[in-house]
Amino acid sequence: MSVKQDSRRDWSDHYWWSGDGVRLHARIYAAPPGRENAPPVLCLPGLARNARDFEAVAPHVAQQRRVIVVEFRGRGESAYAKDPMTYVPLTYVQDVVALLDELEIERVATIGTSLGGLVSMLMAASLPGRLVGAVLNDVGPELETAGLERIRDYIGVGGSQPTWMHAARAVAELNGAVYPGYEIHDWLRLTKRTHRLTPEGRIVTDYDKQIAAPLRVPNSDGGVDLWPAYQALGDVPVLVLRGEHSDILAKPAAEKMAARLPRARVVEVPGVGHAPTMDEPEARGAIDAWVAELPGA
């Protein structure tokens, strides 16, 4: 375990070890006074994302309770895996459980984007009673093949760019349909969340290209039925965020999710695809309402 605090920031760095010896990283935002005993909120990023994905959401939620933003192995400041075939959801669940056990956290709520939402559902299935709430950001037990193929086509490919502006324009070209209303300053913000500067002065994606290895395995989708994992969330508050133009979470699937659990609700985020950044006013308001439903102790 290692903790480092920078007085210029509102979080501390936390490092822990996975069961197979990978050094992992999380940002921890302290609970506000009087909320130390409330179950914390665990933020779980998407496939190619890192802790910076929550740089606006996390401090906002931290006004109400402790927030922990995980970086999965192979992303951000977490080390790259020795075996690329460990870049799979069940391993991420094990890594997260190792963190919760080390921090002696018994009960937790999750905000998971895409892959992070899948990890949340698997946690609900494998850790009965440990989750007290979940936000599933543009993900669910039924995923659209077209969106999965789009992600599979771009993940793990691509080179470097000479400047942040070049990188932002490349990100805009790839994701224009996802965020059709974005201006160049929005693309720069998104690019700085998803890319890093190398020692050689080049801009590259901030993840191990080998995270794509399991996706290249034939029949990697496996036809797994995720509905039991989703329904394992039971009667806790569940917020399903869906991008209006999402090619991952179809509207009928989101509506079915709302019908399957007693405290699940769907909020559609207008004007975006997969996935909402959760900086949008509609997403922020829905998250605020969800946090208000979580148990206070």
XYZ file of C-alpha atoms in Angstrom:
297
model
C 0.000 0.000 0.000
C 1.135 3.517 -0.775
C -0.614 6.848 -0.345
C 0.555 10.203 -1.672
C -1.203 13.525 -1.131
C -0.639 16.692 -3.170
C -1.923 19.843 -1.478
C -2.859 21.330 -4.877
C -5.361 18.545 -5.590
C -8.502 17.269 -3.966
C -7.570 13.591 -4.061
C -4.807 11.316 -2.780
C -3.085 8.606 -4.812
C -3.464 5.058 -3.538
C -1.499 2.067 -4.824
C -2.207 -1.594 -4.154
C -1.181 -4.991 -5.497
C -3.298 -7.469 -7.403
C -3.252 -11.159 -6.597
C -0.941 -11.780 -9.564
C 1.515 -9.023 -8.682
C 0.345 -6.024 -10.740
C 0.712 -2.632 -9.024
C -2.585 -0.790 -9.346
C -3.626 2.811 -8.808
C -6.693 4.686 -7.571
C -7.569 8.254 -6.695
C -9.280 8.681 -3.336
C -11.401 11.725 -2.476
C -11.955 12.039 1.273
C -15.444 12.007 2.742
C -16.855 15.367 3.843
C -17.091 15.942 7.613
C -19.773 13.803 9.198
C -20.039 11.398 6.257
C -17.050 9.200 7.072
C -19.258 6.197 7.870
C -21.365 6.402 4.719
C -20.611 3.689 2.126
C -18.202 5.218 -0.404
C -18.766 5.542 -4.148
C -16.447 3.492 -6.355
C -15.917 4.873 -9.882
C -15.049 2.325 -12.576
C -13.927 3.621 -16.011
C -14.634 2.341 -19.500
C -12.446 0.024 -21.546
C -9.857 2.530 -22.780
C -10.341 5.079 -20.005
C -8.690 5.969 -16.701
C -9.250 7.994 -13.528
C -9.321 11.288 -15.440
C -12.672 10.202 -16.882
C -14.137 11.152 -13.491
C -12.185 14.394 -12.950
C -15.441 16.394 -12.892
C -17.865 13.784 -11.513
C -15.738 12.527 -8.612
C -15.164 15.831 -6.755
C -18.841 16.657 -7.202
C -19.979 13.370 -5.636
C -17.257 13.770 -2.976
C -19.229 16.682 -1.571
C -21.572 13.991 -0.231
C -19.341 10.979 0.524
C -15.939 9.383 0.019
C -15.121 8.590 -3.620
C -12.599 6.062 -4.941
C -11.702 6.168 -8.653
C -10.062 2.965 -9.840
C -7.686 2.609 -12.766
C -7.931 -0.921 -14.131
C -4.697 -2.767 -14.885
C -3.066 -1.466 -18.051
C -4.561 2.031 -17.767
C -3.286 5.340 -16.421
C -0.932 4.884 -13.494
C -1.789 1.204 -13.030
C 0.929 -1.115 -14.299
C 0.549 -3.167 -17.455
C -0.345 -6.825 -16.981
C 2.295 -9.467 -17.622
C -0.346 -11.709 -19.206
C -2.596 -9.786 -21.655
C -5.299 -12.444 -21.280
C -5.919 -11.098 -17.762
C -7.474 -8.008 -19.357
C -10.961 -9.412 -18.729
C -13.852 -8.369 -16.455
C -13.492 -11.209 -13.942
C -9.863 -10.211 -13.294
C -10.894 -6.575 -12.860
C -13.445 -7.707 -10.270
C -10.712 -9.556 -8.371
C -8.476 -6.468 -8.508
C -11.254 -4.242 -7.158
C -12.093 -6.700 -4.380
C -8.407 -6.706 -3.346
C -8.617 -2.902 -3.015
C -11.864 -2.968 -1.023
C -10.494 -5.632 1.304
C -7.258 -3.698 1.851
C -9.214 -0.531 2.658
C -11.603 -2.566 4.854
C -14.653 -1.377 2.921
C -17.610 -3.688 3.450
C -20.311 -1.886 1.456
C -19.905 0.337 -1.578
C -21.886 2.000 -4.372
C -20.521 2.015 -7.915
C -20.561 4.356 -10.898
C -19.430 2.332 -13.892
C -19.056 3.447 -17.500
C -19.373 0.685 -20.116
C -16.771 -1.905 -18.996
C -16.982 -0.408 -15.497
C -20.700 -1.119 -15.473
C -20.097 -4.745 -16.460
C -17.654 -5.017 -13.558
C -20.331 -3.542 -11.265
C -22.864 -6.180 -12.319
C -20.334 -8.984 -11.832
C -19.516 -7.597 -8.384
C -23.217 -7.685 -7.503
C -23.382 -11.332 -8.571
C -20.213 -12.455 -6.797
C -20.402 -10.265 -3.667
C -23.990 -10.549 -2.398
C -25.036 -7.619 -0.247
C -21.840 -5.633 -0.782
C -23.212 -3.162 -3.348
C -25.639 -0.569 -1.989
C -26.283 1.164 -5.322
C -25.073 1.342 -8.918
C -24.943 3.761 -11.837
C -24.633 1.886 -15.129
C -23.434 4.408 -17.700
C -24.571 3.291 -21.166
C -24.233 -0.414 -20.474
C -26.400 -3.330 -19.465
C -26.921 -7.070 -19.814
C -27.822 -6.706 -23.511
C -25.248 -4.998 -25.740
C -25.612 -4.095 -29.391
C -23.356 -5.988 -31.808
C -22.775 -2.931 -34.008
C -21.353 -0.919 -31.129
C -19.190 -3.781 -29.915
C -17.753 -4.197 -33.420
C -17.016 -0.463 -33.624
C -15.080 -0.619 -30.362
C -13.267 -3.791 -31.392
C -12.155 -2.106 -34.624
C -10.400 0.841 -32.977
C -9.222 -0.438 -29.601
C -5.502 -1.118 -29.422
C -4.679 0.446 -32.792
C -3.309 3.828 -33.777
C 0.014 5.561 -33.331
C 1.142 8.851 -31.821
C 0.516 12.514 -32.543
C 3.002 15.415 -32.376
C 0.793 17.881 -30.465
C -2.351 17.916 -28.322
C -4.198 19.719 -31.115
C -3.282 17.016 -33.634
C -4.412 14.371 -31.147
C -7.687 16.185 -30.459
C -8.473 16.359 -34.161
C -7.769 12.631 -34.508
C -10.082 11.875 -31.553
C -12.759 14.114 -33.100
C -12.504 12.280 -36.417
C -12.960 8.923 -34.665
C -15.737 9.998 -32.293
C -17.608 12.714 -34.157
C -20.828 10.695 -34.209
C -20.605 10.062 -30.447
C -20.419 13.741 -29.472
C -21.845 15.630 -32.472
C -22.130 18.915 -30.583
C -18.491 19.081 -29.472
C -16.262 22.047 -30.306
C -12.462 21.846 -30.407
C -12.113 22.785 -26.710
C -14.386 19.854 -25.832
C -12.257 17.501 -27.925
C -9.110 18.801 -26.226
C -10.632 18.118 -22.806
C -11.622 14.583 -23.839
C -8.206 13.944 -25.406
C -6.359 15.016 -22.274
C -8.484 12.575 -20.288
C -7.675 9.673 -22.591
C -4.115 10.362 -23.785
C -0.700 11.031 -22.258
C 2.555 12.711 -23.207
C 5.472 10.312 -23.703
C 9.063 11.101 -22.618
C 9.788 11.551 -26.335
C 7.198 14.315 -26.552
C 4.527 12.386 -28.460
C 0.837 12.116 -27.576
C -0.462 8.531 -27.238
C -3.492 6.768 -25.781
C -3.059 6.167 -22.059
C -3.496 2.384 -22.012
C -1.693 -0.817 -22.844
C -2.513 -1.718 -26.460
C -2.689 -5.341 -25.297
C -6.023 -4.702 -23.533
C -7.429 -5.585 -26.956
C -5.938 -9.104 -26.919
C -8.936 -10.874 -25.314
C -11.264 -9.096 -27.762
C -9.371 -10.621 -30.706
C -10.038 -14.185 -29.537
C -12.677 -15.856 -31.778
C -16.126 -15.965 -30.144
C -14.814 -13.821 -27.284
C -18.348 -12.578 -26.592
C -19.083 -16.094 -25.392
C -22.847 -15.628 -25.363
C -22.870 -15.124 -21.578
C -26.259 -14.224 -20.124
C -25.659 -11.134 -17.972
C -29.258 -10.733 -16.829
C -28.703 -12.772 -13.639
C -25.731 -10.511 -12.778
C -27.844 -7.409 -13.371
C -30.718 -8.755 -11.315
C -28.297 -9.553 -8.488
C -28.386 -5.801 -7.773
C -31.735 -6.543 -6.158
C -33.540 -3.650 -4.498
C -30.673 -1.127 -4.305
C -30.939 2.219 -6.152
C -29.910 1.671 -9.788
C -29.518 4.489 -12.307
C -29.177 3.548 -15.970
C -27.753 6.387 -18.053
C -28.246 5.971 -21.798
C -26.794 8.163 -24.513
C -29.559 9.211 -26.903
C -27.526 7.991 -29.900
C -25.923 4.991 -28.161
C -24.935 2.059 -30.382
C -24.184 -0.083 -27.292
C -27.297 0.160 -25.108
C -30.519 0.093 -27.130
C -33.578 1.908 -25.799
C -35.686 -1.296 -25.485
C -32.887 -2.955 -23.475
C -32.697 0.054 -21.132
C -36.478 -0.014 -20.662
C -36.322 -3.733 -19.870
C -33.628 -2.989 -17.267
C -35.924 -0.462 -15.584
C -38.727 -3.021 -15.490
C -36.605 -5.833 -14.026
C -35.521 -4.134 -10.778
C -37.765 -2.322 -8.283
C -35.538 0.739 -7.805
C -34.038 1.051 -11.290
C -34.668 4.126 -13.417
C -33.442 5.136 -16.866
C -32.309 8.645 -17.763
C -31.527 9.373 -21.403
C -28.733 11.888 -21.992
C -29.599 13.920 -25.097
C -27.250 14.591 -27.976
C -24.566 11.996 -27.221
C -23.763 8.393 -28.103
C -21.633 5.864 -26.235
C -20.951 6.933 -23.653
C -22.124 10.049 -21.812
C -19.205 11.745 -20.043
C -21.514 12.359 -17.042
C -20.540 16.042 -17.194
C -23.852 16.677 -18.972
C -26.492 18.499 -16.866
C -29.016 15.670 -17.306
C -26.500 13.065 -16.155
C -25.290 15.200 -13.257
C -28.816 15.817 -11.998
C -29.672 12.125 -12.216
C -26.506 11.172 -10.314
C -27.308 13.715 -7.601
C -30.751 12.140 -7.151
C -29.199 8.655 -7.049
C -26.631 9.669 -4.398
C -29.470 11.038 -2.279
C -31.044 7.553 -2.277
C -27.921 5.772 -1.001
C -27.784 4.631 2.636
C -26.153 7.102 4.994
C -24.306 4.489 7.027
